Amino acid sequence: DGGITQSPKYLFRKEGQNVTLSCEQNLNHDAMYWYRQDPGQGLRLIYYSQIVNDFQKGDIAEGYSVSREKKESFPLTVTSAQKNPTAFYLCASSLSGQGIGETQYFGPGTRLLVL
Amino acid sequence: DQQVKQNSPSLSVQEGRISILNCDYTNSMFDYFLWYKKYPAEGPTFLISISSIKDKNEDGRFTVFLNKSAKHLSLHIVPSQPGDSAVYFCAAINGNTGKLIFGQGTTLQVKP
């Protein structure tokens, strides 16, 4: 059955360490997105990609990096430059990323905690 | 600058009654609105949407109303069920950029 998977469910990061969050989809969607959710705030866009080998910064891209080598995969790296990485990270995908009113489908999320 | 605002962090309703979740927006370029439902430790799931050319959209127990002049939309759940207890996010799409902007979320608790 189709869907979006994220792993791991929980991730612990030490100070100064880079960590990578996985996101995979088998929905054949062109567009993929990474959001961050903090308590009392809406989801904020980190990066998005509308096609393989191309991606754009969202509203809070500093301290993060992404790659899109395959249509199905959009990993997010939280670098040591991200000073406040503790949050719930959500990956999403949509059919093309270009249609108005296009619904985004979300993965189950990864909670990142700093040790 | 919060362009999509859900001013009520939480709402508690008795089972069988109506739940009304509110959302306000500031950007007149928003032309499509969506509601997402989120359970703890899960990703949001799409619930219902409305285009700016409409003022109402209904899907079963869920109805979304849009008041463009007031830049306000609301989600009505009738009758409310305990399984509806979740965080509800309002989201808007900027017609120019295609970006999806989320509100802060409202936690709904439906009591049996």
mmCIF file of C-alpha atoms in Angstrom:
data_model
loop_
_atom_site.group_PDB
_atom_site.id
_atom_site.type_symbol
_atom_site.label_atom_id
_atom_site.label_comp_id
_atom_site.label_asym_id
_atom_site.label_seq_id
_atom_site.Cartn_x
_atom_site.Cartn_y
_atom_site.Cartn_z
ATOM 1 C CA ASP A 1 0.000 0.000 0.000
ATOM 2 C CA GLY A 2 1.175 3.503 -0.842
ATOM 3 C CA GLY A 3 2.374 6.060 1.634
ATOM 4 C CA ILE A 4 5.154 8.083 3.138
ATOM 5 C CA THR A 5 7.566 6.635 5.646
ATOM 6 C CA GLN A 6 9.935 8.476 7.916
ATOM 7 C CA SER A 7 12.678 7.017 10.008
ATOM 8 C CA PRO A 8 13.667 6.892 12.720
ATOM 9 C CA LYS A 9 10.681 7.761 14.893
ATOM 10 C CA TYR A 10 12.971 9.254 17.547
ATOM 11 C CA LEU A 11 16.472 10.571 16.998
ATOM 12 C CA PHE A 12 19.000 11.873 19.473
ATOM 13 C CA ARG A 13 21.702 14.309 18.485
ATOM 14 C CA LYS A 14 24.813 15.250 20.375
ATOM 15 C CA GLU A 15 26.134 18.793 20.318
ATOM 16 C CA GLY A 16 28.026 19.524 17.114
ATOM 17 C CA GLN A 17 26.780 16.413 15.365
ATOM 18 C CA ASN A 18 25.067 16.193 11.985
ATOM 19 C CA VAL A 19 22.097 13.850 11.767
ATOM 20 C CA THR A 20 20.047 12.733 8.773
ATOM 21 C CA LEU A 21 16.310 12.096 8.764
ATOM 22 C CA SER A 22 14.943 9.732 6.168
ATOM 23 C CA CYS A 23 11.798 10.256 4.087
ATOM 24 C CA GLU A 24 10.572 7.818 1.446
ATOM 25 C CA GLN A 25 7.358 7.834 -0.583
ATOM 26 C CA ASN A 26 5.911 5.318 -3.018
ATOM 27 C CA LEU A 27 3.047 7.500 -4.189
ATOM 28 C CA ASN A 28 4.866 8.491 -7.384
ATOM 29 C CA HIS A 29 4.650 12.121 -6.297
ATOM 30 C CA ASP A 30 6.974 14.652 -7.887
ATOM 31 C CA ALA A 31 7.007 17.121 -5.001
ATOM 32 C CA MET A 32 8.342 16.545 -1.514
ATOM 33 C CA TYR A 33 8.577 18.831 1.501
ATOM 34 C CA TRP A 34 10.140 19.071 4.941
ATOM 35 C CA TYR A 35 8.396 20.886 7.776
ATOM 36 C CA ARG A 36 9.303 21.542 11.359
ATOM 37 C CA GLN A 37 6.717 21.692 14.118
ATOM 38 C CA ASP A 38 7.360 23.385 17.457
ATOM 39 C CA PRO A 39 4.881 23.562 20.347
ATOM 40 C CA GLY A 40 2.310 26.290 19.847
ATOM 41 C CA GLN A 41 3.390 26.933 16.280
ATOM 42 C CA GLY A 42 2.169 25.809 12.924
ATOM 43 C CA LEU A 43 4.258 23.745 10.589
ATOM 44 C CA ARG A 44 7.078 25.770 9.069
ATOM 45 C CA LEU A 45 8.593 24.901 5.706
ATOM 46 C CA ILE A 46 12.297 24.010 5.719
ATOM 47 C CA TYR A 47 12.952 22.824 2.158
ATOM 48 C CA TYR A 48 10.924 21.575 -0.765
ATOM 49 C CA SER A 49 11.622 19.821 -4.033
ATOM 50 C CA GLN A 50 9.440 19.704 -7.122
ATOM 51 C CA ILE A 51 11.679 17.478 -9.213
ATOM 52 C CA VAL A 52 14.664 15.166 -8.877
ATOM 53 C CA ASN A 53 18.008 16.936 -8.413
ATOM 54 C CA ASP A 54 16.325 20.238 -7.649
ATOM 55 C CA PHE A 55 15.176 21.791 -4.371
ATOM 56 C CA GLN A 56 14.429 25.200 -2.906
ATOM 57 C CA LYS A 57 14.776 26.751 0.518
ATOM 58 C CA GLY A 58 11.672 27.263 2.567
ATOM 59 C CA ASP A 59 11.141 29.777 5.331
ATOM 60 C CA ILE A 60 13.619 28.319 7.858
ATOM 61 C CA ALA A 61 16.326 26.575 5.802
ATOM 62 C CA GLU A 62 19.326 27.789 7.822
ATOM 63 C CA GLY A 63 21.160 24.920 9.491
ATOM 64 C CA TYR A 64 19.557 22.279 7.272
ATOM 65 C CA SER A 65 20.481 20.589 4.009
ATOM 66 C CA VAL A 66 18.645 18.212 1.674
ATOM 67 C CA SER A 67 19.218 16.117 -1.408
ATOM 68 C CA ARG A 68 16.864 14.696 -4.021
ATOM 69 C CA GLU A 69 18.774 12.052 -5.955
ATOM 70 C CA LYS A 70 15.735 9.824 -6.386
ATOM 71 C CA LYS A 71 12.072 10.650 -6.853
ATOM 72 C CA GLU A 72 11.121 8.474 -3.891
ATOM 73 C CA SER A 73 13.589 9.869 -1.383
ATOM 74 C CA PHE A 74 14.140 13.293 0.199
ATOM 75 C CA PRO A 75 16.514 13.038 3.198
ATOM 76 C CA LEU A 76 16.991 15.994 5.520
ATOM 77 C CA THR A 77 20.285 16.638 7.315
ATOM 78 C CA VAL A 78 20.206 18.698 10.472
ATOM 79 C CA THR A 79 23.672 20.198 10.678
ATOM 80 C CA SER A 80 25.615 21.445 13.672
ATOM 81 C CA ALA A 81 24.802 24.966 12.473
ATOM 82 C CA GLN A 82 21.180 24.474 13.527
ATOM 83 C CA LYS A 83 21.286 25.835 17.063
ATOM 84 C CA ASN A 84 17.815 24.793 18.130
ATOM 85 C CA PRO A 85 17.136 21.453 16.428
ATOM 86 C CA THR A 86 14.783 19.938 19.002
ATOM 87 C CA ALA A 87 11.435 19.631 17.201
ATOM 88 C CA PHE A 88 9.041 17.311 15.430
ATOM 89 C CA TYR A 89 10.006 16.969 11.761
ATOM 90 C CA LEU A 90 7.399 16.132 9.155
ATOM 91 C CA CYS A 91 7.947 15.084 5.568
ATOM 92 C CA ALA A 92 5.180 15.491 2.996
ATOM 93 C CA SER A 93 4.622 14.893 -0.681
ATOM 94 C CA SER A 94 2.181 16.057 -3.326
ATOM 95 C CA LEU A 95 1.470 15.122 -6.910
ATOM 96 C CA SER A 96 3.321 17.905 -8.696
ATOM 97 C CA GLY A 97 3.859 20.819 -6.315
ATOM 98 C CA GLN A 98 2.533 23.169 -8.950
ATOM 99 C CA GLY A 99 -1.220 22.863 -8.800
ATOM 100 C CA ILE A 100 -3.205 25.262 -6.703
ATOM 101 C CA GLY A 101 -5.101 23.404 -4.061
ATOM 102 C CA GLU A 102 -2.882 20.377 -4.271
ATOM 103 C CA THR A 103 -3.189 18.272 -1.169
ATOM 104 C CA GLN A 104 -0.022 17.332 0.662
ATOM 105 C CA TYR A 105 0.259 13.939 2.302
ATOM 106 C CA PHE A 106 2.337 13.637 5.434
ATOM 107 C CA GLY A 107 4.571 10.997 6.930
ATOM 108 C CA PRO A 108 4.373 9.993 10.608
ATOM 109 C CA GLY A 109 7.165 12.353 11.652
ATOM 110 C CA THR A 110 10.514 12.128 13.440
ATOM 111 C CA ARG A 111 11.088 13.649 16.846
ATOM 112 C CA LEU A 112 14.621 14.990 17.199
ATOM 113 C CA LEU A 113 16.063 15.539 20.650
ATOM 114 C CA VAL A 114 19.395 17.059 21.582
ATOM 115 C CA LEU A 115 21.462 15.348 24.265
ATOM 116 C CA ASP B 1 4.392 37.487 11.257
ATOM 117 C CA GLN B 2 1.685 34.851 11.506
ATOM 118 C CA GLN B 3 -0.316 34.969 8.282
ATOM 119 C CA VAL B 4 -2.660 32.186 9.330
ATOM 120 C CA LYS B 5 -3.907 32.377 12.897
ATOM 121 C CA GLN B 6 -5.812 29.973 15.051
ATOM 122 C CA ASN B 7 -6.388 32.021 18.153
ATOM 123 C CA SER B 8 -7.869 29.256 20.280
ATOM 124 C CA PRO B 9 -5.155 26.815 21.364
ATOM 125 C CA SER B 10 -7.737 24.373 22.689
ATOM 126 C CA LEU B 11 -11.432 23.543 22.598
ATOM 127 C CA SER B 12 -13.464 21.104 24.685
ATOM 128 C CA VAL B 13 -16.853 19.847 23.501
ATOM 129 C CA GLN B 14 -19.346 17.254 24.691
ATOM 130 C CA GLU B 15 -19.916 14.230 22.475
ATOM 131 C CA GLY B 16 -22.828 14.776 20.102
ATOM 132 C CA ARG B 17 -22.562 18.565 20.167
ATOM 133 C CA ILE B 18 -21.096 20.826 17.503
ATOM 134 C CA SER B 19 -17.392 21.669 17.416
ATOM 135 C CA ILE B 20 -16.442 24.958 15.759
ATOM 136 C CA LEU B 21 -12.796 25.631 15.015
ATOM 137 C CA ASN B 22 -11.846 29.080 13.777
ATOM 138 C CA CYS B 23 -9.068 30.384 11.580
ATOM 139 C CA ASP B 24 -8.151 33.911 10.458
ATOM 140 C CA TYR B 25 -5.760 34.949 7.731
ATOM 141 C CA THR B 26 -4.158 38.200 6.707
ATOM 142 C CA ASN B 27 -2.896 37.656 3.153
ATOM 143 C CA SER B 28 -5.444 38.398 0.428
ATOM 144 C CA MET B 29 -3.369 36.282 -1.996
ATOM 145 C CA PHE B 30 -4.517 33.111 -0.259
ATOM 146 C CA ASP B 31 -7.026 31.437 -2.533
ATOM 147 C CA TYR B 32 -7.317 27.893 -1.269
ATOM 148 C CA PHE B 33 -7.758 26.683 2.287
ATOM 149 C CA LEU B 34 -7.368 23.285 3.887
ATOM 150 C CA TRP B 35 -7.935 21.694 7.253
ATOM 151 C CA TYR B 36 -5.643 18.962 8.522
ATOM 152 C CA LYS B 37 -6.170 16.709 11.519
ATOM 153 C CA LYS B 38 -3.244 15.431 13.559
ATOM 154 C CA TYR B 39 -3.074 12.766 16.229
ATOM 155 C CA PRO B 40 -0.128 12.729 18.687
ATOM 156 C CA ALA B 41 3.122 11.390 17.220
ATOM 157 C CA GLU B 42 1.558 11.101 13.760
ATOM 158 C CA GLY B 43 1.699 13.236 10.651
ATOM 159 C CA PRO B 44 -1.272 15.483 9.746
ATOM 160 C CA THR B 45 -3.952 14.009 7.502
ATOM 161 C CA PHE B 46 -5.980 16.022 5.057
ATOM 162 C CA LEU B 47 -9.572 16.577 6.186
ATOM 163 C CA ILE B 48 -11.399 19.049 3.965
ATOM 164 C CA SER B 49 -10.664 22.020 1.736
ATOM 165 C CA ILE B 50 -12.360 25.019 0.170
ATOM 166 C CA SER B 51 -11.585 27.254 -2.761
ATOM 167 C CA SER B 52 -11.897 31.007 -2.414
ATOM 168 C CA ILE B 53 -14.665 31.022 -5.028
ATOM 169 C CA LYS B 54 -16.911 29.132 -2.615
ATOM 170 C CA ASP B 55 -18.241 29.991 0.804
ATOM 171 C CA LYS B 56 -19.102 26.492 1.987
ATOM 172 C CA ASN B 57 -17.939 22.936 1.477
ATOM 173 C CA GLU B 58 -19.457 19.935 3.194
ATOM 174 C CA ASP B 59 -18.188 16.381 3.608
ATOM 175 C CA GLY B 60 -20.176 14.191 5.949
ATOM 176 C CA ARG B 61 -19.930 15.539 9.478
ATOM 177 C CA PHE B 62 -17.412 18.183 8.435
ATOM 178 C CA THR B 63 -18.282 21.565 6.938
ATOM 179 C CA VAL B 64 -15.916 24.401 6.199
ATOM 180 C CA PHE B 65 -17.210 27.962 5.868
ATOM 181 C CA LEU B 66 -15.259 30.775 4.252
ATOM 182 C CA ASN B 67 -15.921 34.487 4.772
ATOM 183 C CA LYS B 68 -13.566 36.242 2.379
ATOM 184 C CA SER B 69 -14.487 39.764 3.403
ATOM 185 C CA ALA B 70 -13.633 38.957 7.009
ATOM 186 C CA LYS B 71 -10.663 36.755 6.027
ATOM 187 C CA HIS B 72 -12.074 34.102 8.272
ATOM 188 C CA LEU B 73 -12.840 30.430 7.933
ATOM 189 C CA SER B 74 -14.270 27.884 10.283
ATOM 190 C CA LEU B 75 -14.576 24.122 10.505
ATOM 191 C CA HIS B 76 -17.790 22.687 11.917
ATOM 192 C CA ILE B 77 -17.969 19.104 13.131
ATOM 193 C CA VAL B 78 -21.485 17.818 13.769
ATOM 194 C CA PRO B 79 -22.029 15.655 15.718
ATOM 195 C CA SER B 80 -18.684 15.562 17.495
ATOM 196 C CA GLN B 81 -17.291 12.152 18.427
ATOM 197 C CA PRO B 82 -14.529 11.188 20.893
ATOM 198 C CA GLY B 83 -12.440 9.971 17.932
ATOM 199 C CA ASP B 84 -12.400 13.542 16.650
ATOM 200 C CA SER B 85 -10.111 14.505 19.540
ATOM 201 C CA ALA B 86 -6.935 15.718 17.836
ATOM 202 C CA VAL B 87 -5.045 18.833 16.806
ATOM 203 C CA TYR B 88 -6.624 20.625 13.864
ATOM 204 C CA PHE B 89 -4.476 22.771 11.606
ATOM 205 C CA CYS B 90 -5.848 25.370 9.262
ATOM 206 C CA ALA B 91 -3.695 25.966 6.181
ATOM 207 C CA ALA B 92 -3.796 28.389 3.276
ATOM 208 C CA ILE B 93 -2.202 28.345 -0.157
ATOM 209 C CA ASN B 94 -0.741 31.512 -1.606
ATOM 210 C CA GLY B 95 -2.061 31.755 -5.153
ATOM 211 C CA ASN B 96 1.151 33.462 -6.311
ATOM 212 C CA THR B 97 3.781 31.239 -4.754
ATOM 213 C CA GLY B 98 1.832 27.993 -4.252
ATOM 214 C CA LYS B 99 3.221 27.789 -0.715
ATOM 215 C CA LEU B 100 1.175 26.176 2.016
ATOM 216 C CA ILE B 101 1.077 28.231 5.240
ATOM 217 C CA PHE B 102 -0.138 26.615 8.445
ATOM 218 C CA GLY B 103 -1.825 28.039 11.514
ATOM 219 C CA GLN B 104 -0.663 27.150 15.013
ATOM 220 C CA GLY B 105 -3.257 24.447 15.500
ATOM 221 C CA THR B 106 -6.210 23.977 17.861
ATOM 222 C CA THR B 107 -6.431 20.961 20.146
ATOM 223 C CA LEU B 108 -9.975 19.592 20.194
ATOM 224 C CA GLN B 109 -11.105 17.346 23.013
ATOM 225 C CA VAL B 110 -14.460 15.640 22.651
ATOM 226 C CA LYS B 111 -15.693 14.295 25.965
ATOM 227 C CA PRO B 112 -17.915 11.190 26.094
#
